[in-house]
Amino acid sequence: MDALHTAGIRFAEALQSGPPWLEKLWILVTSLADPKSIFTICFPLAYFLDRKVGVSVLWIGLVSEWLNVVLKWFLFGERPFWWVHESGLASKELVTLRQFPVSCETGPGDPSGHCMITGAALWPLVTALTALASRHSRSLVVNLTPFGIYALLQLAVGLSRVFVLAHFPHQVVGGILAGAALGWGLQPRTPATCTPGFFVATALALLLSSLALHSLVIAIGIDIDW
């Protein structure tokens, strides 16, 4: 893993050596792609356009947020900002990295929550736009445009997370793949006809199960909050 982590640090160095305008872009992307935006921006917008799509965005965002936390507890995953010092790499080799206000994230880093949660929750919106495009055009380019934008967005989010030293590249790739798989798998299973009480009960169940799992892992001697 050290070789993989070192390669990730070198990749982050290459990203940070880019022009100043790219730095502003990465900071903007990583801020806008915060998973909270799924609930504060994407869900209301999707719900306004189509109720079923909106509920699907909310549902997938809720489940993927919970699953991302659980996966991080089991996969652990170092954070570049901390690893470069804790591993001793910074004292052995020349490392030219810059810190940003969003660099000092704590806790496990694998997989990337920005990539996983955003990618999963946007999936129903992208498929809805693709279906809409296919009804109005037979052009393959037009029909594939929503997924093309989706892919570019995920790539930009992933690069921005590596740029600010929040994640290693392999954690970003894992988040992107997990997000797409979750979106694809959960969209057909969206409980669109359920009452608000169902979602409240589900959210409460996910919260309590997370707390119970956290306590269990701590009890068996695994320090997931190292």
Coordinates of N, CA and C in Angstrom, one line a residue:
M1 N 0.8 -1.2 0.0 CA 0.0 0.0 0.0 C 0.8 1.3 0.0
D2 N 2.0 1.2 0.6 CA 2.9 2.4 0.6 C 3.2 2.9 -0.8
A3 N 3.5 1.9 -1.7 CA 3.8 2.3 -3.1 C 2.6 3.0 -3.7
L4 N 1.4 2.4 -3.4 CA 0.2 3.0 -4.0 C 0.0 4.4 -3.4
H5 N 0.2 4.6 -2.1 CA 0.0 5.9 -1.5 C 1.1 6.9 -2.0
T6 N 2.3 6.4 -2.2 CA 3.3 7.3 -2.7 C 3.0 7.8 -4.1
A7 N 2.5 6.9 -4.9 CA 2.1 7.3 -6.3 C 1.0 8.3 -6.3
G8 N 0.1 8.1 -5.3 CA -1.0 9.1 -5.2 C -0.5 10.4 -4.7
I9 N 0.5 10.5 -3.9 CA 1.1 11.8 -3.5 C 1.7 12.5 -4.7
R10 N 2.4 11.7 -5.5 CA 3.1 12.3 -6.7 C 2.0 12.8 -7.6
F11 N 0.9 12.1 -7.7 CA -0.2 12.5 -8.6 C -0.8 13.8 -8.1
A12 N -0.9 13.9 -6.8 CA -1.5 15.2 -6.2 C -0.5 16.3 -6.4
E13 N 0.8 16.1 -6.3 CA 1.8 17.1 -6.6 C 1.7 17.6 -8.0
A14 N 1.5 16.7 -8.9 CA 1.3 17.1 -10.4 C 0.1 18.0 -10.5
L15 N -1.0 17.6 -9.9 CA -2.2 18.4 -10.0 C -2.0 19.8 -9.4
Q16 N -1.4 19.9 -8.3 CA -1.2 21.1 -7.6 C -0.2 22.1 -8.3
S17 N 0.6 21.5 -9.2 CA 1.5 22.3 -10.0 C 0.9 23.0 -11.2
G18 N -0.4 22.8 -11.4 CA -1.1 23.4 -12.5 C -1.3 24.9 -12.3
P19 N -1.9 25.6 -13.3 CA -2.1 27.0 -13.3 C -3.0 27.5 -12.2
P20 N -3.0 28.8 -11.8 CA -3.8 29.2 -10.7 C -5.3 29.1 -10.9
W21 N -5.7 29.2 -12.2 CA -7.2 29.1 -12.5 C -7.7 27.7 -12.2
L22 N -6.8 26.7 -12.4 CA -7.2 25.3 -12.1 C -7.4 25.1 -10.6
E23 N -6.6 25.8 -9.8 CA -6.7 25.7 -8.4 C -8.1 26.2 -8.0
K24 N -8.5 27.3 -8.5 CA -9.8 27.9 -8.2 C -10.9 26.9 -8.6
L25 N -10.7 26.3 -9.8 CA -11.8 25.4 -10.3 C -11.9 24.2 -9.3
W26 N -10.8 23.6 -8.9 CA -10.8 22.4 -8.1 C -11.5 22.7 -6.7
I27 N -11.1 23.9 -6.2 CA -11.7 24.3 -4.9 C -13.2 24.5 -5.0
L28 N -13.6 25.1 -6.1 CA -15.1 25.3 -6.4 C -15.8 24.0 -6.5
V29 N -15.2 23.1 -7.3 CA -15.9 21.8 -7.6 C -16.0 21.0 -6.3
T30 N -14.9 20.9 -5.5 CA -15.0 20.1 -4.2 C -16.0 20.7 -3.2
S31 N -16.2 22.0 -3.3 CA -17.2 22.7 -2.4 C -18.6 22.4 -2.9
L32 N -18.9 22.5 -4.2 CA -20.2 22.3 -4.7 C -20.6 20.9 -4.7
A33 N -19.7 19.9 -4.8 CA -20.0 18.5 -4.8 C -20.1 17.9 -3.4
D34 N -20.1 18.7 -2.4 CA -20.3 18.2 -1.0 C -21.6 17.4 -0.9
P35 N -21.6 16.2 -0.3 CA -22.8 15.4 -0.3 C -24.0 16.2 0.3
K36 N -23.8 17.2 1.1 CA -25.0 17.9 1.6 C -25.8 18.6 0.5
S37 N -25.1 18.9 -0.7 CA -25.8 19.5 -1.8 C -26.8 18.6 -2.4
I38 N -26.7 17.3 -2.2 CA -27.7 16.3 -2.7 C -29.0 16.6 -2.1
F39 N -29.0 16.9 -0.8 CA -30.2 17.1 0.0 C -30.7 18.5 -0.1
T40 N -29.8 19.5 -0.2 CA -30.2 20.9 -0.2 C -30.5 21.5 -1.6
I41 N -29.9 20.9 -2.6 CA -30.1 21.4 -4.0 C -30.6 20.4 -4.9
C42 N -30.0 19.3 -5.1 CA -30.4 18.3 -6.1 C -31.8 17.7 -5.8
F43 N -32.0 17.3 -4.6 CA -33.3 16.7 -4.3 C -34.5 17.7 -4.5
P44 N -34.4 19.0 -4.0 CA -35.5 19.9 -4.3 C -35.7 20.2 -5.8
L45 N -34.6 20.3 -6.5 CA -34.7 20.6 -7.9 C -35.3 19.4 -8.7
A46 N -34.8 18.2 -8.4 CA -35.4 17.0 -9.0 C -36.8 16.8 -8.7
Y47 N -37.2 17.0 -7.4 CA -38.6 16.8 -7.0 C -39.5 17.8 -7.7
F48 N -39.0 19.0 -7.9 CA -39.8 20.0 -8.6 C -40.1 19.6 -10.1
L49 N -39.1 19.0 -10.7 CA -39.2 18.6 -12.1 C -40.0 17.4 -12.2
D50 N -39.8 16.4 -11.3 CA -40.6 15.1 -11.4 C -40.6 14.5 -10.0
R51 N -41.7 14.3 -9.4 CA -41.8 13.8 -8.0 C -41.1 12.4 -7.9
K52 N -41.3 11.5 -8.8 CA -40.7 10.2 -8.7 C -39.1 10.3 -8.7
V53 N -38.6 11.1 -9.6 CA -37.2 11.3 -9.7 C -36.6 11.9 -8.4
G54 N -37.4 12.9 -7.9 CA -36.9 13.6 -6.7 C -36.9 12.6 -5.5
V55 N -37.9 11.8 -5.4 CA -37.9 10.8 -4.3 C -36.7 9.8 -4.5
S56 N -36.5 9.4 -5.7 CA -35.4 8.5 -6.0 C -34.0 9.1 -5.6
V57 N -33.8 10.4 -5.9 CA -32.6 11.1 -5.5 C -32.4 11.1 -4.0
L58 N -33.5 11.4 -3.3 CA -33.5 11.4 -1.9 C -33.2 10.1 -1.3
W59 N -33.9 9.1 -1.8 CA -33.7 7.7 -1.3 C -32.3 7.2 -1.5
I60 N -31.8 7.3 -2.7 CA -30.4 6.8 -3.0 C -29.4 7.6 -2.2
G61 N -29.6 8.9 -2.1 CA -28.7 9.8 -1.3 C -28.6 9.3 0.1
L62 N -29.8 9.0 0.7 CA -29.9 8.6 2.1 C -29.1 7.3 2.3
V63 N -29.4 6.3 1.4 CA -28.8 5.0 1.6 C -27.3 5.0 1.3
S64 N -26.9 5.7 0.3 CA -25.5 5.8 -0.1 C -24.7 6.6 1.0
E65 N -25.3 7.5 1.6 CA -24.6 8.3 2.7 C -24.3 7.3 3.9
W66 N -25.3 6.5 4.2 CA -25.1 5.5 5.3 C -24.1 4.5 4.9
L67 N -24.2 4.0 3.7 CA -23.3 2.9 3.3 C -21.8 3.4 3.2
N68 N -21.7 4.7 2.8 CA -20.3 5.2 2.7 C -19.6 5.2 4.1
V69 N -20.4 5.6 5.1 CA -19.8 5.6 6.4 C -19.4 4.2 6.9
V70 N -20.3 3.3 6.6 CA -20.0 1.9 7.1 C -18.8 1.3 6.3
L71 N -18.7 1.6 5.0 CA -17.6 1.1 4.2 C -16.3 1.7 4.8
K72 N -16.3 3.0 5.1 CA -15.1 3.6 5.6 C -14.6 3.0 6.9
W73 N -15.6 2.5 7.7 CA -15.2 1.9 9.0 C -14.5 0.5 8.8
F74 N -14.9 -0.1 7.7 CA -14.3 -1.5 7.4 C -13.1 -1.4 6.5
L75 N -13.1 -0.4 5.6 CA -11.9 -0.3 4.6 C -10.9 0.6 5.2
F76 N -11.2 1.4 6.2 CA -10.3 2.4 6.8 C -9.9 3.4 5.7
G77 N -8.6 3.4 5.3 CA -8.2 4.3 4.2 C -7.5 5.5 4.8
E78 N -6.3 5.7 4.5 CA -5.5 6.9 4.9 C -6.0 8.1 4.2
R79 N -5.7 9.3 4.8 CA -5.9 10.6 4.1 C -4.5 11.1 3.7
P80 N -4.4 11.6 2.5 CA -3.0 12.0 2.0 C -2.4 13.1 2.9
F81 N -3.2 14.0 3.3 CA -2.7 15.2 4.1 C -2.0 14.7 5.4
W82 N -2.6 13.6 6.0 CA -2.0 13.1 7.2 C -0.9 12.0 6.9
W83 N -1.2 11.2 5.9 CA -0.3 10.0 5.7 C 1.1 10.5 5.3
V84 N 1.2 11.6 4.5 CA 2.5 12.0 4.1 C 3.5 12.3 5.2
H85 N 2.9 12.7 6.4 CA 3.7 12.9 7.6 C 3.9 11.7 8.4
E86 N 2.7 11.0 8.6 CA 2.7 9.8 9.5 C 3.6 8.7 9.0
S87 N 3.7 8.6 7.6 CA 4.5 7.5 7.0 C 6.0 7.8 7.0
G88 N 6.3 9.1 7.2 CA 7.7 9.5 7.2 C 8.2 9.9 5.8
L89 N 7.3 9.9 4.8 CA 7.7 10.2 3.4 C 8.2 11.6 3.3
A90 N 7.6 12.6 4.1 CA 8.0 14.0 4.0 C 9.4 14.2 4.5
S91 N 9.8 13.3 5.4 CA 11.2 13.5 6.0 C 12.2 12.7 5.1
K92 N 11.8 11.8 4.3 CA 12.7 11.1 3.4 C 12.9 11.6 2.1
E93 N 11.8 12.2 1.5 CA 11.9 12.7 0.1 C 11.3 14.1 0.1
L94 N 11.6 14.8 -1.0 CA 11.1 16.1 -1.2 C 9.7 16.1 -1.6
V95 N 8.8 16.6 -0.8 CA 7.4 16.6 -1.1 C 6.9 18.0 -1.1
T96 N 6.4 18.4 -2.3 CA 5.9 19.8 -2.5 C 4.4 19.8 -2.6
L97 N 3.7 19.9 -1.4 CA 2.3 19.9 -1.4 C 1.8 21.1 -0.6
R98 N 0.7 21.6 -1.0 CA 0.1 22.8 -0.4 C -1.2 22.4 0.4
Q99 N -1.4 23.0 1.5 CA -2.6 22.8 2.3 C -3.7 23.8 2.0
F100 N -4.9 23.3 2.0 CA -6.1 24.2 1.8 C -7.0 24.1 3.0
P101 N -8.0 25.0 3.1 CA -8.9 25.0 4.3 C -9.7 23.7 4.4
V102 N -9.9 23.0 3.2 CA -10.6 21.7 3.2 C -9.7 20.5 3.2
S103 N -8.4 20.7 3.4 CA -7.5 19.6 3.4 C -7.6 18.7 4.6
C104 N -7.8 19.3 5.8 CA -7.6 18.6 7.1 C -8.8 17.7 7.5
E105 N -9.4 17.0 6.6 CA -10.5 16.1 6.9 C -9.9 14.9 7.7
T106 N -10.7 14.5 8.7 CA -10.3 13.4 9.6 C -11.1 12.2 9.3
G107 N -10.7 11.1 10.0 CA -11.5 9.8 9.8 C -11.0 9.1 8.6
P108 N -11.5 7.8 8.4 CA -11.1 7.0 7.3 C -11.5 7.6 5.9
G109 N -10.7 7.3 4.9 CA -11.0 8.0 3.6 C -11.4 7.1 2.4
D110 N -11.6 5.9 2.7 CA -11.9 4.9 1.6 C -13.3 4.3 1.7
P111 N -14.2 4.5 0.8 CA -14.1 5.2 -0.5 C -14.5 6.7 -0.3
S112 N -14.2 7.5 -1.4 CA -14.5 8.9 -1.3 C -16.0 9.1 -1.3
G113 N -16.5 9.9 -0.2 CA -17.9 10.1 -0.1 C -18.4 11.1 -1.1
H114 N -17.6 12.1 -1.5 CA -18.0 13.0 -2.5 C -18.4 12.3 -3.8
C115 N -17.5 11.4 -4.2 CA -17.7 10.7 -5.5 C -18.8 9.7 -5.4
M116 N -18.8 8.9 -4.3 CA -19.8 7.8 -4.1 C -21.2 8.3 -3.9
I117 N -21.4 9.3 -3.0 CA -22.8 9.7 -2.7 C -23.3 10.6 -3.9
T118 N -22.5 11.5 -4.4 CA -22.9 12.3 -5.5 C -23.2 11.5 -6.7
G119 N -22.3 10.6 -7.0 CA -22.5 9.7 -8.2 C -23.8 8.9 -8.1
A120 N -24.1 8.3 -6.9 CA -25.2 7.5 -6.7 C -26.5 8.3 -6.8
A121 N -26.6 9.4 -6.1 CA -27.8 10.2 -6.0 C -28.1 10.9 -7.4
L122 N -27.1 11.2 -8.2 CA -27.4 11.9 -9.5 C -27.8 10.9 -10.5
W123 N -27.6 9.6 -10.3 CA -28.0 8.6 -11.3 C -29.4 8.7 -11.8
P124 N -30.4 8.7 -10.9 CA -31.8 8.8 -11.4 C -32.1 10.1 -12.2
L125 N -31.4 11.2 -11.8 CA -31.6 12.4 -12.6 C -31.0 12.3 -14.0
V126 N -29.9 11.6 -14.1 CA -29.2 11.5 -15.4 C -30.0 10.5 -16.3
T127 N -30.5 9.4 -15.7 CA -31.3 8.5 -16.5 C -32.6 9.1 -17.0
A128 N -33.2 10.0 -16.1 CA -34.4 10.7 -16.5 C -34.2 11.7 -17.6
L129 N -33.1 12.4 -17.6 CA -32.7 13.3 -18.6 C -32.4 12.6 -19.9
T130 N -31.8 11.4 -19.8 CA -31.5 10.5 -21.0 C -32.8 10.1 -21.6
A131 N -33.8 9.7 -20.8 CA -35.0 9.2 -21.4 C -35.8 10.4 -22.0
L132 N -35.7 11.6 -21.4 CA -36.3 12.7 -22.0 C -35.7 13.1 -23.4
A133 N -34.3 13.0 -23.4 CA -33.6 13.3 -24.7 C -34.0 12.3 -25.8
S134 N -34.1 11.0 -25.4 CA -34.4 10.0 -26.4 C -35.8 10.2 -27.0
R135 N -36.7 10.8 -26.2 CA -38.1 11.0 -26.7 C -38.1 12.2 -27.7
H136 N -37.2 13.0 -27.7 CA -37.2 14.2 -28.6 C -36.1 14.2 -29.7
S137 N -35.2 13.2 -29.6 CA -34.2 13.1 -30.6 C -33.7 11.7 -30.8
R138 N -33.3 11.3 -32.0 CA -32.8 10.0 -32.3 C -31.3 10.1 -32.4
S139 N -30.7 11.2 -32.2 CA -29.3 11.4 -32.3 C -28.6 10.7 -31.1
L140 N -27.6 9.8 -31.4 CA -26.9 9.1 -30.3 C -26.1 10.1 -29.4
V141 N -25.6 11.1 -30.1 CA -24.8 12.1 -29.3 C -25.7 12.8 -28.3
V142 N -26.9 13.2 -28.7 CA -27.8 13.9 -27.8 C -28.3 13.0 -26.7
N143 N -28.5 11.7 -27.0 CA -29.0 10.8 -26.0 C -27.9 10.4 -25.0
L144 N -26.7 10.5 -25.4 CA -25.6 10.1 -24.5 C -25.1 11.4 -23.7
T145 N -25.5 12.5 -24.1 CA -25.0 13.8 -23.5 C -25.2 13.8 -21.9
P146 N -26.3 13.4 -21.4 CA -26.5 13.4 -19.9 C -25.4 12.5 -19.2
F147 N -25.2 11.3 -19.8 CA -24.2 10.4 -19.1 C -22.8 10.9 -19.4
G148 N -22.6 11.6 -20.5 CA -21.3 12.2 -20.7 C -21.0 13.3 -19.7
I149 N -22.0 14.2 -19.4 CA -21.8 15.2 -18.4 C -21.6 14.6 -17.0
Y150 N -22.4 13.5 -16.8 CA -22.2 12.8 -15.5 C -20.8 12.3 -15.3
A151 N -20.3 11.7 -16.3 CA -18.9 11.1 -16.3 C -17.9 12.2 -16.1
L152 N -18.0 13.3 -16.8 CA -17.1 14.5 -16.6 C -17.2 15.1 -15.3
L153 N -18.4 15.2 -14.7 CA -18.6 15.7 -13.4 C -17.9 14.8 -12.3
Q154 N -18.1 13.5 -12.5 CA -17.5 12.6 -11.5 C -15.9 12.7 -11.6
L155 N -15.4 12.8 -12.8 CA -14.0 12.9 -13.0 C -13.5 14.2 -12.3
A156 N -14.2 15.3 -12.5 CA -13.8 16.6 -11.9 C -13.9 16.5 -10.4
V157 N -14.9 15.9 -9.9 CA -15.0 15.8 -8.4 C -13.9 14.9 -7.9
G158 N -13.6 13.8 -8.6 CA -12.5 13.0 -8.1 C -11.1 13.7 -8.1
L159 N -10.8 14.4 -9.2 CA -9.6 15.2 -9.3 C -9.5 16.3 -8.2
S160 N -10.6 16.9 -7.9 CA -10.7 17.9 -6.9 C -10.4 17.4 -5.5
R161 N -10.8 16.2 -5.3 CA -10.6 15.6 -4.0 C -9.1 15.2 -3.8
V162 N -8.5 14.7 -4.9 CA -7.1 14.4 -4.8 C -6.3 15.7 -4.7
F163 N -6.7 16.8 -5.4 CA -6.0 18.1 -5.4 C -5.9 18.7 -4.0
V164 N -7.0 18.6 -3.2 CA -7.1 19.2 -1.9 C -6.5 18.2 -0.8
L165 N -6.0 17.0 -1.2 CA -5.4 16.1 -0.3 C -6.4 15.4 0.6
A166 N -7.6 15.3 0.2 CA -8.6 14.6 1.0 C -8.6 13.1 0.7
H167 N -8.2 12.7 -0.5 CA -8.3 11.3 -0.9 C -7.1 11.0 -1.8
F168 N -6.8 9.7 -1.8 CA -5.8 9.1 -2.8 C -6.6 8.8 -4.0
P169 N -5.9 8.7 -5.2 CA -6.7 8.4 -6.4 C -7.4 7.1 -6.4
H170 N -6.9 6.0 -5.7 CA -7.6 4.7 -5.7 C -8.9 4.8 -4.9
Q171 N -8.9 5.7 -3.9 CA -10.2 5.9 -3.1 C -11.2 6.7 -3.9
V172 N -10.8 7.5 -4.8 CA -11.7 8.3 -5.7 C -12.3 7.3 -6.7
V173 N -11.4 6.5 -7.3 CA -11.9 5.5 -8.3 C -12.9 4.5 -7.6
G174 N -12.6 4.1 -6.4 CA -13.6 3.2 -5.7 C -14.9 3.9 -5.4
G175 N -14.8 5.2 -5.1 CA -16.1 6.0 -4.8 C -16.9 6.1 -6.1
I176 N -16.2 6.4 -7.2 CA -17.0 6.6 -8.5 C -17.7 5.3 -8.9
L177 N -16.9 4.2 -8.8 CA -17.5 2.9 -9.2 C -18.7 2.5 -8.2
A178 N -18.5 2.7 -6.9 CA -19.5 2.3 -6.0 C -20.7 3.2 -6.2
G179 N -20.5 4.5 -6.5 CA -21.6 5.4 -6.7 C -22.5 5.0 -7.9
A180 N -21.8 4.7 -9.0 CA -22.5 4.3 -10.2 C -23.3 3.0 -10.0
A181 N -22.6 2.0 -9.3 CA -23.3 0.7 -9.0 C -24.5 0.9 -8.1
L182 N -24.4 1.8 -7.1 CA -25.5 2.0 -6.2 C -26.7 2.7 -6.9
G183 N -26.3 3.7 -7.7 CA -27.4 4.4 -8.4 C -28.1 3.5 -9.4
W184 N -27.4 2.6 -10.1 CA -28.0 1.7 -11.0 C -28.8 0.6 -10.3
G185 N -28.3 0.2 -9.1 CA -29.0 -0.9 -8.4 C -30.2 -0.4 -7.6
L186 N -30.1 0.8 -7.0 CA -31.2 1.2 -6.1 C -32.3 2.0 -6.9
Q187 N -32.0 2.5 -8.0 CA -33.1 3.3 -8.7 C -34.4 2.5 -8.9
P188 N -34.3 1.3 -9.5 CA -35.5 0.5 -9.7 C -36.2 0.1 -8.4
R189 N -35.6 0.3 -7.3 CA -36.1 -0.1 -6.0 C -36.5 1.0 -5.1
T190 N -36.7 2.2 -5.7 CA -37.1 3.4 -5.0 C -38.5 3.2 -4.5
P191 N -38.8 3.4 -3.2 CA -40.1 3.3 -2.6 C -40.9 4.6 -2.8
A192 N -41.2 4.8 -4.1 CA -41.9 6.1 -4.5 C -43.3 6.3 -3.9
T193 N -44.0 5.2 -3.6 CA -45.3 5.3 -3.1 C -45.4 5.3 -1.6
C194 N -44.3 5.2 -0.9 CA -44.4 5.2 0.6 C -44.6 6.6 1.2
T195 N -45.1 6.6 2.4 CA -45.5 7.8 3.1 C -44.2 8.4 3.7
P196 N -44.2 9.7 4.0 CA -43.1 10.4 4.7 C -42.7 9.6 5.9
G197 N -43.6 9.0 6.6 CA -43.3 8.3 7.8 C -42.4 7.1 7.6
F198 N -42.5 6.5 6.4 CA -41.6 5.4 6.1 C -40.1 5.9 6.0
F199 N -39.9 7.1 5.4 CA -38.6 7.6 5.2 C -38.0 8.1 6.6
V200 N -38.9 8.6 7.4 CA -38.4 9.0 8.8 C -38.0 7.8 9.6
A201 N -38.8 6.7 9.5 CA -38.5 5.5 10.2 C -37.2 4.8 9.6
T202 N -37.0 4.9 8.3 CA -35.8 4.4 7.6 C -34.6 5.1 8.1
A203 N -34.7 6.5 8.1 CA -33.6 7.3 8.5 C -33.2 7.0 10.0
L204 N -34.2 6.8 10.8 CA -34.0 6.5 12.2 C -33.3 5.1 12.3
A205 N -33.8 4.2 11.5 CA -33.2 2.8 11.6 C -31.7 2.8 11.1
L206 N -31.4 3.6 10.1 CA -30.1 3.7 9.6 C -29.2 4.3 10.7
L207 N -29.7 5.4 11.3 CA -28.9 6.1 12.3 C -28.6 5.1 13.5
L208 N -29.6 4.4 14.0 CA -29.4 3.5 15.1 C -28.5 2.4 14.8
S209 N -28.7 1.8 13.6 CA -27.8 0.7 13.2 C -26.4 1.2 13.1
S210 N -26.1 2.4 12.6 CA -24.8 3.0 12.5 C -24.2 3.1 13.9
L211 N -24.9 3.6 14.9 CA -24.4 3.7 16.2 C -24.1 2.4 16.9
A212 N -25.0 1.4 16.6 CA -24.8 0.1 17.1 C -23.6 -0.6 16.5
L213 N -23.4 -0.4 15.2 CA -22.2 -1.0 14.5 C -20.9 -0.3 15.0
H214 N -21.0 1.0 15.2 CA -19.8 1.7 15.7 C -19.4 1.2 17.1
S215 N -20.4 1.0 17.9 CA -20.1 0.5 19.3 C -19.6 -0.9 19.3
L216 N -20.1 -1.7 18.4 CA -19.6 -3.1 18.2 C -18.2 -3.2 17.8
V217 N -17.8 -2.4 16.8 CA -16.5 -2.4 16.3 C -15.5 -1.9 17.3
I218 N -15.9 -0.9 18.1 CA -15.0 -0.4 19.2 C -14.9 -1.4 20.2
A219 N -16.0 -2.2 20.5 CA -16.0 -3.2 21.6 C -15.0 -4.3 21.3
I220 N -14.9 -4.7 20.0 CA -14.0 -5.8 19.7 C -12.6 -5.4 19.5
G221 N -12.3 -4.1 19.8 CA -10.9 -3.6 19.8 C -10.4 -2.9 18.6
I222 N -11.3 -2.6 17.6 CA -10.9 -1.9 16.4 C -11.1 -0.4 16.6
D223 N -10.0 0.4 16.5 CA -10.2 1.9 16.7 C -10.4 2.5 15.4
I224 N -11.7 2.7 15.0 CA -12.0 3.3 13.7 C -12.0 4.8 13.8
D225 N -11.7 5.3 14.9 CA -11.6 6.8 15.1 C -10.1 7.2 15.3
W226 N -9.2 6.4 14.8 CA -7.8 6.7 15.0 C -7.4 8.0 14.5

